[in-house]
XYZ file of C-alpha atoms in Angstrom:
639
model
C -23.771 27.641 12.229
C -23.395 29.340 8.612
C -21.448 27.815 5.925
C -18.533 29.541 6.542
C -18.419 28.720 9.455
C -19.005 24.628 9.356
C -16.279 24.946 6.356
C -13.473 26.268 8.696
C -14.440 23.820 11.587
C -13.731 20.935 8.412
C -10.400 22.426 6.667
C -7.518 20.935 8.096
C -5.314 23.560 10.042
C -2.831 24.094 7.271
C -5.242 24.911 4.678
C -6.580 27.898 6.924
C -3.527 29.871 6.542
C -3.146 32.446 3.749
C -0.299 31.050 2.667
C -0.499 27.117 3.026
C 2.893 26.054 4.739
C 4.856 24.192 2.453
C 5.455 20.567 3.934
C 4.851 16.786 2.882
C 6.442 15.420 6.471
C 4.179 11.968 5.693
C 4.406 9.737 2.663
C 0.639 10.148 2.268
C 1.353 14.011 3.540
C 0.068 13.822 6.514
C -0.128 11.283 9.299
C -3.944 10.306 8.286
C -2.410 9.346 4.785
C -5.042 11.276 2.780
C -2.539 12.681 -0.102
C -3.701 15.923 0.078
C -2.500 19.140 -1.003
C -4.016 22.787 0.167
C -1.499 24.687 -2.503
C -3.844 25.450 -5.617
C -1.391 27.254 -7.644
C -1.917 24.594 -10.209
C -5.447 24.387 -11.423
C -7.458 23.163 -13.880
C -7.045 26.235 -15.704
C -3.401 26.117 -16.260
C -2.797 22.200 -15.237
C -1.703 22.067 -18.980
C 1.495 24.440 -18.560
C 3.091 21.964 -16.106
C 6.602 21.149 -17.673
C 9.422 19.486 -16.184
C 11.835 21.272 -13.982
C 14.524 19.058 -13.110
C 15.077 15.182 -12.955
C 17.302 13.510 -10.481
C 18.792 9.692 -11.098
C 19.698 7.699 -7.957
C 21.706 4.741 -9.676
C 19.861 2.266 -7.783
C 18.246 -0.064 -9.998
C 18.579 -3.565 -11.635
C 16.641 -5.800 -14.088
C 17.821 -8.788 -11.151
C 20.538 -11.321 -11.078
C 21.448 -14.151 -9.355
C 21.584 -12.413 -5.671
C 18.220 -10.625 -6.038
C 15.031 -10.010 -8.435
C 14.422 -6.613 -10.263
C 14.111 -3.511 -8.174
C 10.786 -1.644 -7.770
C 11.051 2.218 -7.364
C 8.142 2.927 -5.554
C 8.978 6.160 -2.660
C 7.033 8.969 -2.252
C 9.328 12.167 -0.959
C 8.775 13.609 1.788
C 9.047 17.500 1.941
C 10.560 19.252 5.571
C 11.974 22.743 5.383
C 13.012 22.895 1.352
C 14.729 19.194 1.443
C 13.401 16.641 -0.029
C 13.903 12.811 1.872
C 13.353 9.766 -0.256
C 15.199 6.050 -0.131
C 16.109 3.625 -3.263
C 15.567 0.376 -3.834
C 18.728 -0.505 -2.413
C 17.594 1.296 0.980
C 20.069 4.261 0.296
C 18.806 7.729 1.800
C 19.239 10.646 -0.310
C 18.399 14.401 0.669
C 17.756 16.866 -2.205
C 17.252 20.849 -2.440
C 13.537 21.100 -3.167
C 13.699 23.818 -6.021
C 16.998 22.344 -7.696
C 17.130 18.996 -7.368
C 20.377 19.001 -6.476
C 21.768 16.185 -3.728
C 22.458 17.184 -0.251
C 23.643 13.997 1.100
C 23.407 10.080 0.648
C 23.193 7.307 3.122
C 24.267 4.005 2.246
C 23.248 1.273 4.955
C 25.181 -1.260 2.750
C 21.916 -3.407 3.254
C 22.070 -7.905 2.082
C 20.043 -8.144 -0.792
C 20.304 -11.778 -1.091
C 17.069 -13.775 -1.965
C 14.871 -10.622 -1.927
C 12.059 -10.829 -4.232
C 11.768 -7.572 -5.742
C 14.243 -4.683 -3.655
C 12.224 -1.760 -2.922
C 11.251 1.159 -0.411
C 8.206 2.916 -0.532
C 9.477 5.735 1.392
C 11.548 7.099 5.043
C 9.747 8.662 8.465
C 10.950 12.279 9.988
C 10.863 13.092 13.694
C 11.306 16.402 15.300
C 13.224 15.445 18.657
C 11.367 18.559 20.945
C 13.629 18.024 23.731
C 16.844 18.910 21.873
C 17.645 22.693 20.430
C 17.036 23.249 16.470
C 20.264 22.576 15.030
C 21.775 20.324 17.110
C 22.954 16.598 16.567
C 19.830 14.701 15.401
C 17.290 16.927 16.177
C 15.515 16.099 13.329
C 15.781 12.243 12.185
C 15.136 10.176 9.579
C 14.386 6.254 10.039
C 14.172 3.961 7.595
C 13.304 0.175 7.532
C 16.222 -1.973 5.682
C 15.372 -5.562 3.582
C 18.109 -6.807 5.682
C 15.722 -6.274 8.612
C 16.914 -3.092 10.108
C 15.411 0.191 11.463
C 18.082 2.898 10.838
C 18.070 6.718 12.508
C 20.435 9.583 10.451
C 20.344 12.988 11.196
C 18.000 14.603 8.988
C 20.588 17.729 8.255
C 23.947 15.420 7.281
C 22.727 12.005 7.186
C 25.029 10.619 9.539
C 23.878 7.803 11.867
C 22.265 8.661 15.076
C 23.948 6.445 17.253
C 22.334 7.129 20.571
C 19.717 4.958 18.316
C 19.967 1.563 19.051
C 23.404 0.141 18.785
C 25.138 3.044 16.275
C 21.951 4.173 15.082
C 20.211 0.980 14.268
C 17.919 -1.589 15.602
C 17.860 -5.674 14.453
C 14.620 -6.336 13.565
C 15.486 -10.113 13.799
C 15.522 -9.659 17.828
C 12.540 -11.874 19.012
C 11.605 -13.749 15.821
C 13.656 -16.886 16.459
C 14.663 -18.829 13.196
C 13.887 -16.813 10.234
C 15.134 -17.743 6.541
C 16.204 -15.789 3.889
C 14.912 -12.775 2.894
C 11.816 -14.220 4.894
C 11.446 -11.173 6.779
C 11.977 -7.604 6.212
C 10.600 -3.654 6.025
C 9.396 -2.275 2.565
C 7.134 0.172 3.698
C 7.928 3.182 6.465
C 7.705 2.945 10.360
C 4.636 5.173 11.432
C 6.329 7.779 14.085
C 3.770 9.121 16.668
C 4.605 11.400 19.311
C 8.187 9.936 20.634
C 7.379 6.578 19.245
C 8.632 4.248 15.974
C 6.028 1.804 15.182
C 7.089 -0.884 12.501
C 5.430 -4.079 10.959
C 7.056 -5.871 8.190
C 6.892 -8.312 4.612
C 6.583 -11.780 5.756
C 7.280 -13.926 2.858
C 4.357 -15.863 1.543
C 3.154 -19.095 1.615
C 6.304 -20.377 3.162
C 5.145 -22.627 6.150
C 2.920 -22.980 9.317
C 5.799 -21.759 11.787
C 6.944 -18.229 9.511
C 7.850 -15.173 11.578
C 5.865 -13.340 13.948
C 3.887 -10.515 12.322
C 3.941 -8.426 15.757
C 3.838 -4.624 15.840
C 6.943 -3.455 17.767
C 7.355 0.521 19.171
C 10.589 1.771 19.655
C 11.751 4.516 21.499
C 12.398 7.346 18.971
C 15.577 8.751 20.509
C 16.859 5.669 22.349
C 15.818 2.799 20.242
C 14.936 1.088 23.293
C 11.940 -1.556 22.456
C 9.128 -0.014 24.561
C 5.869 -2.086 23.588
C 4.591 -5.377 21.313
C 1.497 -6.537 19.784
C 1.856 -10.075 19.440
C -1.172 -10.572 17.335
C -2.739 -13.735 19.107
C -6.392 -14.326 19.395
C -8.136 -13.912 22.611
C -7.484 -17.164 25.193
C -4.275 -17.498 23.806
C -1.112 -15.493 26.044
C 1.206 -12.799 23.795
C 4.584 -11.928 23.793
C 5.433 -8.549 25.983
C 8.035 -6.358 24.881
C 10.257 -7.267 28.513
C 9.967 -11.195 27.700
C 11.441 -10.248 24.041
C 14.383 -8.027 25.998
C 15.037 -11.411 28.020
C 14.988 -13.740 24.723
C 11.595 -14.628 24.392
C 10.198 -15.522 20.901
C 7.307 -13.961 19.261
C 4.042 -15.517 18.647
C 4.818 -17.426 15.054
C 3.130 -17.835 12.217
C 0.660 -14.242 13.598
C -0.778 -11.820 10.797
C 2.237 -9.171 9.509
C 1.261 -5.561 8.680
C 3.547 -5.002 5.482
C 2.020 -2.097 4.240
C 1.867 1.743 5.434
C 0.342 2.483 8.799
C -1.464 5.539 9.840
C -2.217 7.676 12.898
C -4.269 10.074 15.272
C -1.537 11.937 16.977
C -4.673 13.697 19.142
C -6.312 10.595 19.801
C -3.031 8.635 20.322
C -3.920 5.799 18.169
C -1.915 3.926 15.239
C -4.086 2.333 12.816
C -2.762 -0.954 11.350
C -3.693 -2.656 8.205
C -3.137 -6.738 8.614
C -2.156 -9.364 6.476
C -2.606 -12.879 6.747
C -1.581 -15.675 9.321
C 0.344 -18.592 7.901
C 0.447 -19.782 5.374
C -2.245 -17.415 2.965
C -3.758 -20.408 1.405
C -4.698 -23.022 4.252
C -6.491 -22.436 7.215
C -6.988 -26.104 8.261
C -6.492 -26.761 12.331
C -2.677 -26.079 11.749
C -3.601 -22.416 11.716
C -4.599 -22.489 15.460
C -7.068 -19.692 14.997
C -4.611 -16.962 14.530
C -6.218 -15.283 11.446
C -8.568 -13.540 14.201
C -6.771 -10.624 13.766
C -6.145 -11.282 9.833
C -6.978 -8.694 7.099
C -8.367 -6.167 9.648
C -7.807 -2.598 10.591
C -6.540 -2.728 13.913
C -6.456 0.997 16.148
C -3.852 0.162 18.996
C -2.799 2.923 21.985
C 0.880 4.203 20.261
C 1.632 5.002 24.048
C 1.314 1.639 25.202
C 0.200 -1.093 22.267
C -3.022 -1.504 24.194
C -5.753 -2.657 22.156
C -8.765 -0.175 21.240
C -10.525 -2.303 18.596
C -10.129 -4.243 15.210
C -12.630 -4.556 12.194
C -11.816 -7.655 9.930
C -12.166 -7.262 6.310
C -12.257 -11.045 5.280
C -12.739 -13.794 7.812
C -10.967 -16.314 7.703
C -8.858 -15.535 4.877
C -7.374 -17.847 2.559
C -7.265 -15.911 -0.082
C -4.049 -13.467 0.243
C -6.939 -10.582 0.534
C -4.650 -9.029 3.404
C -5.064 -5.489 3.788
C -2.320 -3.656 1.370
C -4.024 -0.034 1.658
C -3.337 2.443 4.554
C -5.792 3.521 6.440
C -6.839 6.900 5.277
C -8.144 8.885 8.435
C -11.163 12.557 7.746
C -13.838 13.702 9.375
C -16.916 12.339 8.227
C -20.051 14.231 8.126
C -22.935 11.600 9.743
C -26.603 13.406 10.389
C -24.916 16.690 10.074
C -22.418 15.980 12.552
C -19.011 15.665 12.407
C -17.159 12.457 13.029
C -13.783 11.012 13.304
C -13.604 8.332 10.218
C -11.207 6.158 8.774
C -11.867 4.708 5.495
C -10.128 0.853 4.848
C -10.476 0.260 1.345
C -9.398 -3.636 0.095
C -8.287 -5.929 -2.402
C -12.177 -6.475 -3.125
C -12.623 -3.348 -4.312
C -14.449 -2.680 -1.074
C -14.456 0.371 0.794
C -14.803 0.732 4.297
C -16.101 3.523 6.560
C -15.596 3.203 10.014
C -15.419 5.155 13.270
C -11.812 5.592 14.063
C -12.426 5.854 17.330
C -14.767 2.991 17.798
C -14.104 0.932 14.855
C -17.978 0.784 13.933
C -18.689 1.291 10.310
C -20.504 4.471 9.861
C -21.889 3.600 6.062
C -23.930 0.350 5.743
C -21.898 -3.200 6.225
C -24.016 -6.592 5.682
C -22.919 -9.949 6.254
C -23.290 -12.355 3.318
C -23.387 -15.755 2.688
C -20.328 -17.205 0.601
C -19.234 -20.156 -1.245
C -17.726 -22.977 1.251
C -14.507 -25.057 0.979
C -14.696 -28.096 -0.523
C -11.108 -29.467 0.681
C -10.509 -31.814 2.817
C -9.133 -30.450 6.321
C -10.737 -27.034 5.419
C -13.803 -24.724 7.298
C -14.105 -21.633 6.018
C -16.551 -18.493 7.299
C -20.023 -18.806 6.440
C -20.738 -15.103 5.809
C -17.713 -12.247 4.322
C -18.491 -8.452 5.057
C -19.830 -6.317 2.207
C -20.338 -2.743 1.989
C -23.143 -1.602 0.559
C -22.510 2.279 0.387
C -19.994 2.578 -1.508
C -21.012 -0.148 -3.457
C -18.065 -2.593 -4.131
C -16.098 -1.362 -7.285
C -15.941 -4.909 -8.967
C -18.626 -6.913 -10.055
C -18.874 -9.665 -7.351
C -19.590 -12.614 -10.017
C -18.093 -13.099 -13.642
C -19.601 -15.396 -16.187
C -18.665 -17.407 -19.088
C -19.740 -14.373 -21.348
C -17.710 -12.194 -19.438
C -14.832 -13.831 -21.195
C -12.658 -12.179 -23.392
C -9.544 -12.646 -25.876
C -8.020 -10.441 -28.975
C -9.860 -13.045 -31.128
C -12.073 -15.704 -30.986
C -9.242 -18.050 -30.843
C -8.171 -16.994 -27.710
C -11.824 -16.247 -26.511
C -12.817 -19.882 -26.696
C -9.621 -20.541 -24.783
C -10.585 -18.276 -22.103
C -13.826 -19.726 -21.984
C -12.548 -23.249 -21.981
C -10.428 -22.500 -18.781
C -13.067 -20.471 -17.101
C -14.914 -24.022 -17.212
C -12.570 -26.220 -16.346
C -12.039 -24.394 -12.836
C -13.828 -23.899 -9.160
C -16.524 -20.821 -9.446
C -19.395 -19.659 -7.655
C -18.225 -15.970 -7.797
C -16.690 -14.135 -5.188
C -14.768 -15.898 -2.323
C -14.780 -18.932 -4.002
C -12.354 -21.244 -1.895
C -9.175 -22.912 -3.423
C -9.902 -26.723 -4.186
C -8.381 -29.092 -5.281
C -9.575 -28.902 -8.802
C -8.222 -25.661 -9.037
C -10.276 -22.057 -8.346
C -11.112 -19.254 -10.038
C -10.098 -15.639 -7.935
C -11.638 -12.368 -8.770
C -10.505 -9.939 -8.145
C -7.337 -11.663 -7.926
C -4.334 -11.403 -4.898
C -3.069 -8.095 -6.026
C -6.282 -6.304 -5.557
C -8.656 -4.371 -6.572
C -7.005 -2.410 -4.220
C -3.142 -2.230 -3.509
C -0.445 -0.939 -1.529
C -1.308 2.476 -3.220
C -4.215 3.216 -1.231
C -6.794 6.112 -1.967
C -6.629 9.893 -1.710
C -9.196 11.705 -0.135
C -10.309 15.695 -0.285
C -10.583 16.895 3.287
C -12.503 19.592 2.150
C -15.098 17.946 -0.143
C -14.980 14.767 1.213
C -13.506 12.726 -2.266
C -12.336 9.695 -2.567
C -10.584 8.848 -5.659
C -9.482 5.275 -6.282
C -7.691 3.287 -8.509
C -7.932 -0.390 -9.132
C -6.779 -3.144 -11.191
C -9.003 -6.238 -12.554
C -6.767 -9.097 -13.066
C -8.540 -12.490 -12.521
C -6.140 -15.935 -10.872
C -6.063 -19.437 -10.901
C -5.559 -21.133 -7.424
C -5.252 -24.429 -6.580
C -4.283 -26.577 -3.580
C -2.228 -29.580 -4.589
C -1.766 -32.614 -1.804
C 1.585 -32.187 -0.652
C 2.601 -36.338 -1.882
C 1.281 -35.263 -5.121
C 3.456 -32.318 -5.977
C 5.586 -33.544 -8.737
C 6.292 -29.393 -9.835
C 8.926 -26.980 -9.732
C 9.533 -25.178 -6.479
C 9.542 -21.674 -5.349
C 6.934 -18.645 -5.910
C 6.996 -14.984 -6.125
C 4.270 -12.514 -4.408
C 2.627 -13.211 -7.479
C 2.710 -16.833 -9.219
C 4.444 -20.296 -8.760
C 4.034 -23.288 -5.902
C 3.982 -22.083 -2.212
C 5.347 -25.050 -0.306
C 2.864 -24.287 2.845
C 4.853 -26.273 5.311
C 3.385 -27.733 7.686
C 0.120 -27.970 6.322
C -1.497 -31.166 4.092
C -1.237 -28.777 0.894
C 1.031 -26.763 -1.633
C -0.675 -24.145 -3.184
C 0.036 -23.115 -6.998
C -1.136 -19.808 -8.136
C -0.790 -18.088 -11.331
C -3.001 -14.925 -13.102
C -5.904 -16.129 -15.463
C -4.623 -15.020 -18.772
C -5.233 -15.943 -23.139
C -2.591 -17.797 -24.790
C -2.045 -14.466 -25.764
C -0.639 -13.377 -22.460
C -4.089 -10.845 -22.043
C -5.879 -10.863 -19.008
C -9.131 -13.257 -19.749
C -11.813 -10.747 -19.115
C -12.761 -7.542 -20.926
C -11.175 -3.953 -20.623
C -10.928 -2.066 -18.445
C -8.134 -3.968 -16.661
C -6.999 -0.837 -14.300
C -9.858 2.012 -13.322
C -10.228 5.225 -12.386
C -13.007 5.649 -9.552
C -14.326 8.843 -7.704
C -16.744 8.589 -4.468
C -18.797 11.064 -2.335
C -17.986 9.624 1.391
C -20.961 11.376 2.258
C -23.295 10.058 0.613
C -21.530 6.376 -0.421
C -22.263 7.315 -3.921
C -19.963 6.926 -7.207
C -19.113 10.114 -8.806
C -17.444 9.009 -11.811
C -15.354 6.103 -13.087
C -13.081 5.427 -16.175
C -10.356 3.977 -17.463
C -6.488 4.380 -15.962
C -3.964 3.958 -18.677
C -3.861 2.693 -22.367
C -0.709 0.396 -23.962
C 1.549 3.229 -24.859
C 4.880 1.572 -26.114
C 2.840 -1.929 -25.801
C 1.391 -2.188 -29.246
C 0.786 -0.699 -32.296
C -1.050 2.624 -31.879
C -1.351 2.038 -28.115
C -2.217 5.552 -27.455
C -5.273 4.912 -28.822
C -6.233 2.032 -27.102
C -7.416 3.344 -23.635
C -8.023 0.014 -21.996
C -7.012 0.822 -18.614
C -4.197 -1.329 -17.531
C -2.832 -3.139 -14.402
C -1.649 -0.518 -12.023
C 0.411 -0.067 -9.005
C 0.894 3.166 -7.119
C -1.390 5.897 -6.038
C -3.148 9.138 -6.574
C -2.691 13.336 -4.992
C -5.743 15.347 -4.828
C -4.795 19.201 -4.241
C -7.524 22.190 -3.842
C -7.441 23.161 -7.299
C -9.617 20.663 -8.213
C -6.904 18.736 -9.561
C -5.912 15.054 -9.218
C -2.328 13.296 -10.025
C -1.586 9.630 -10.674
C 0.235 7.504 -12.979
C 1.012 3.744 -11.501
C -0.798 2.046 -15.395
C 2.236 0.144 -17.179
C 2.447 2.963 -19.648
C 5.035 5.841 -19.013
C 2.432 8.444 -17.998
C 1.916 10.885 -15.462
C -1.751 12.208 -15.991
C -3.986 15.448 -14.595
C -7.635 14.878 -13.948
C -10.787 17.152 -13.231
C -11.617 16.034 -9.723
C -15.467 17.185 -10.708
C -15.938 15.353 -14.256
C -12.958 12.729 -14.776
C -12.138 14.166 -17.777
C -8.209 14.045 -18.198
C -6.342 17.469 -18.403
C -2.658 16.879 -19.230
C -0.038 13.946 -19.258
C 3.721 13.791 -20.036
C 5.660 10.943 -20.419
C 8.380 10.090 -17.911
C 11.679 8.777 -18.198
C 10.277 5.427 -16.950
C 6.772 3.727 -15.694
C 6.326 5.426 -12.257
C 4.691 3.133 -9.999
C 4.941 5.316 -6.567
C 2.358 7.955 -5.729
C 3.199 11.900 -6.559
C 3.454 14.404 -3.936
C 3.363 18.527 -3.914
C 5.130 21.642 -2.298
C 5.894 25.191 -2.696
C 9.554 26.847 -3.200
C 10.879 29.674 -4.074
C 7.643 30.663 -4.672
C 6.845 27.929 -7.000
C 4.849 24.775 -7.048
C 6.050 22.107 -7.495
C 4.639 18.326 -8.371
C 6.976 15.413 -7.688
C 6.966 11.854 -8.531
C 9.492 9.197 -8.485
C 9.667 7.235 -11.831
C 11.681 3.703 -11.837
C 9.395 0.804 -13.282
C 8.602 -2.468 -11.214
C 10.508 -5.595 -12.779
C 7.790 -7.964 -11.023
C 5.280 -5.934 -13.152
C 6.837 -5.862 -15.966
C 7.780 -2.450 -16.610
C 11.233 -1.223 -17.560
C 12.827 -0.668 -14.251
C 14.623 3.118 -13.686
C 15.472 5.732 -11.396
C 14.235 8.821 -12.018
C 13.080 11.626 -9.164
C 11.117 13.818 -11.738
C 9.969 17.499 -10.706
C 7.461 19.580 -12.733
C 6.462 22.860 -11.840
C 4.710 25.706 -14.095
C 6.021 27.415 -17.068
């Protein structure tokens, strides 16, 4: 076979055609989530005549009150037939003309903030309904997951409900949980739609007690809303939940692993790939836990037809670390002995990257098991080995060291150092205790809810990662004398049910810096072919931070997620500056930025109209993060 040849067999269909059709009908653009673009009408060459072409404001946004906590703007658009779908933080849909910006329609599903930690919506689903005519009544959808704990259906053309859906176009997610509290459980993240099928997971709040909400997968009829299958996540010996004892008023499986984050699929394969999170609560994994975690942190392939298992690979064993998996999957076709093969990459908190068979779940590049440090409290066993890759190499180093501390001065250096010897370390996976643990990297990753983007065509992976070091510690329950309550990210987790609150906080200087040395968010590029690095650097500097903060290129936390496209060009912001940055997909070396309206902390997507290209992102800040929250849909396209 010439080269040619084995290039055409590789190119996904729509970058065959002459003229690449023009849609973005995923939020990672296509079902296999790889946030790819075949348009190359923006290159390298010209990258730096991108200027804005229109900006769009929702309204929905808040620094938080007394009902809620600061929104998070953080939805990718999706693209069908020159209209542009997105949702706020405040679950409204809007529809926009692709080349004008200019609103089509808005959805309101009036949705009960109350108690949510930080509103937000990373993005809507579209269906094509192929059994009704084009044009008619909800032949095209859009469903969206509420954090009131509803799955919505509105015709994609006017936005009014569907309401052969479910009961007037919706669908209580509560059905089948049993008691649930507050804002415990809800959607943030789009159902995956395969073939005629809704597949949704949900946010399980942290931490909260033994008994919290099932984290089953549920499938639901696409035109109907009828409930047609369940994964009750339950290890094996122990009986799950069906989806006809849930229609009769049975109660899911508690306390089970939740998949929060985006979900991906093989619509030829019929397969949905799922990426867990933890079982109850993420901290303690005593007897309490009842073995449930076997399906915890894992990629999980299930039948979409049926729910049927097909396999699972688990990330971190036993977790009790909050390591859960926040990346979708990201499905190519990997190139193994000169063969092709189906292959899903699962990339983690860790900063580990995973290639597997999707089909069989086996890892295709090298996985050892590795001895770890043990738990040290009482009423604790944790896994003697943890899975590391070793092509690609894990992205953080896997043990820090007193010199690896770091402050502005040597003030805050000693102070660093001081608390980096006063806690539990022996490096990666070190266990909570009671004395009080180093994490690293800590809960929020490494790798988030961002995921990766990956070249179809080239087989490129380009990540980006934070490095932002905790402090855990487990706290006997009669000894708690603290403050209650917790976000995702710091304060006491009252772990009900269990011997043990858990307090966790980031490791930072009296200074409010992170205690280890720059770069705190990264850059990386990877051949998947070979496992090898192809570059790394810095993402982000402290723009508006401090004094001269252009200059300082430090790389900062980071939240949101990259587009590759075939001209060679690669698109992220998510750093806490106000940046949306270019960069050469062969050398790293940064070809344009502008500043946006606000920190934009979703991932940008791509399209043509009118005969234009355009690049997309949605700007709005992320209160929890501590940039300036917004609302701005910003468009660029070349001038």
């Amino acid at each position: 076979m010439n080269f040619r040849a084995v290039l055409l067999f590789l190119l996904p269909l729509s970058a065959l055609a002459a003229d690449p059709p023009s849609q973005w009908s995923y939020v990672g653009g296509d079902a296999g989530g790889q946030r790819w673009s075949p348009l190359a009408d923006i290159r390298k060459d010209n990258v730096q005549k991108l200027k804005p072409a229109w900006t769009f404001h929702h309204g929905d946004f808040s620094q938080g009150n007394e009902q809620h906590g600061a929104t998070a703007f953080q939805a990718t658009p999706l693209l069908v037939d020159g209209t542009l779908y997105f949702c706020t933080p405040y679950n409204r849909v809007i529809a926009l003309d692709a080349a004008s910006g200019r609103q089509k329609w808005r959805f309101d599903p009036k949705v009960k903030l109350d108690g949510v930690y930080a509103p937000t919506c990373r993005g809507v689903a579209w269906w094509r309904d192929a059994q009704r005519k084009p044009g008619a009544a909800c032949a095209e959808r859009i469903y969206t997951g509420t954090v009131d704990a509803r799955l919505i259906a509105v015709d994609a053309r006017t936005g009014r409900r569907c309401e052969d859906f479910g009961y007037k176009g919706e669908v209580n997610l509560l059905q089948g949980l049993g008691k649930v509290g507050v804002a415990e459980y809800y959607m943030t993240s789009p159902p995956q739609v395969i073939r005629d099928r809704v597949v949704t997971g949900a946010f399980v709040k942290d931490g909260q007690r033994i008994t919290a909400p099932s984290g089953a997968l549920r499938a639901f009829n696409a035109r109907t809303g009828e409930l047609k299958w369940v994964w009750d996540p339950v290890p094996p010996g122990m009986k799950a939940v069906t989806a006809e004892q849930v229609k009769q008023g049975a109660t899911l499986t508690p306390g089970t692993p939740n998949v929060w984050a985006m979900m991906s699929a093989d619509v030829e394969h019929g397969l949905v790939f799922a990426p867990t999170g933890n079982a109850a609560p993420d901290h303690y994994g005593g007897a309490e836990r009842h073995g449930l975690d076997y399906f915890a942190s894992s990629i999980v392939a299930l039948d979409a037809d049926t729910g049927a298992l097909r396999w699972r690979f688990q990330t971190v064993h036993h977790d009790i670390w909050d390591y859960d998996v926040a990346a979708q999957p990201v499905l190519f076709t990997a190139r193994i002995g000169g063969k092709p093969v189906p292959a899903l990459v699962a990339a983690t908190k860790l900063g580990f990257v995973f290639v597997l068979n999707r089909l069989t779940g086996e890892p295709l590049l090298p996985v050892e098991e590795r001895k770890v440090p043990q738990s040290t409290l009482p009423g604790e066993k944790t896994s003697s080995t943890q899975p590391f890759p070793t092509r690609p190499a894990p992205l953080h180093p896997l043990k820090l060291t007193r010199d690896d501390m770091w402050g502005l001065t040597f003030w805050d250096k000693g102070k660093c150092q001081a608390a980096f010897d006063a806690l539990d370390y022996q490096g990666v996976f070190t266990p909570p205790s009671l004395k009080g643990s180093l994490q690293y990297p800590g809960l929020g990753g490494g790798i988030n809810w961002g995921s990766v983007s990956l070249d179809p065509v080239r087989n490129r992976l380009l990540v980006n990662l934070q490095a932002a070091p905790f402090r855990i510690q487990a706290v006997p329950r009669k000894d708690y004398h603290g403050t209650t309550g917790a976000t995702d990210l710091v304060g006491m987790h009252p772990q009900e049910g269990t011997p043990y609150v858990t307090v966790r906080a980031p490791f930072l200087s009296p200074l409010k810096t992170p205690c280890i040395a720059p770069p705190w968010g990264r850059l990386v590029a990877i051949d998947l072919d070979s496992g090898d690095k192809l570059w790394d650097r810095p993402l982000g500097n402290l723009h508006g931070m401090a004094p001269f903060g252009d200059r300082w290129e430090v790389g900062t936390p980071n939240s949101g997620g990259s587009l590759q496209t075939a001209g060679g060009v690669a698109f992220i912001a998510a750093a806490m500056d106000q940046y949306l940055r270019a960069f050469d997909m062969d050398s790293g070396n940064e070809l344009w930025r502008h500043e946006l309206p606000f920190a934009a902390h979703a991932t940008p997507m791509t399209y043509r109209a009118g005969g234009r290209q355009y690049l997309v992102i949605g700007a709005g800040g992320h209160g929890a993060l501590g940039t300036k929250t917004g609302d701005a849909i910003v468009a660029f396209t070349l001038q």
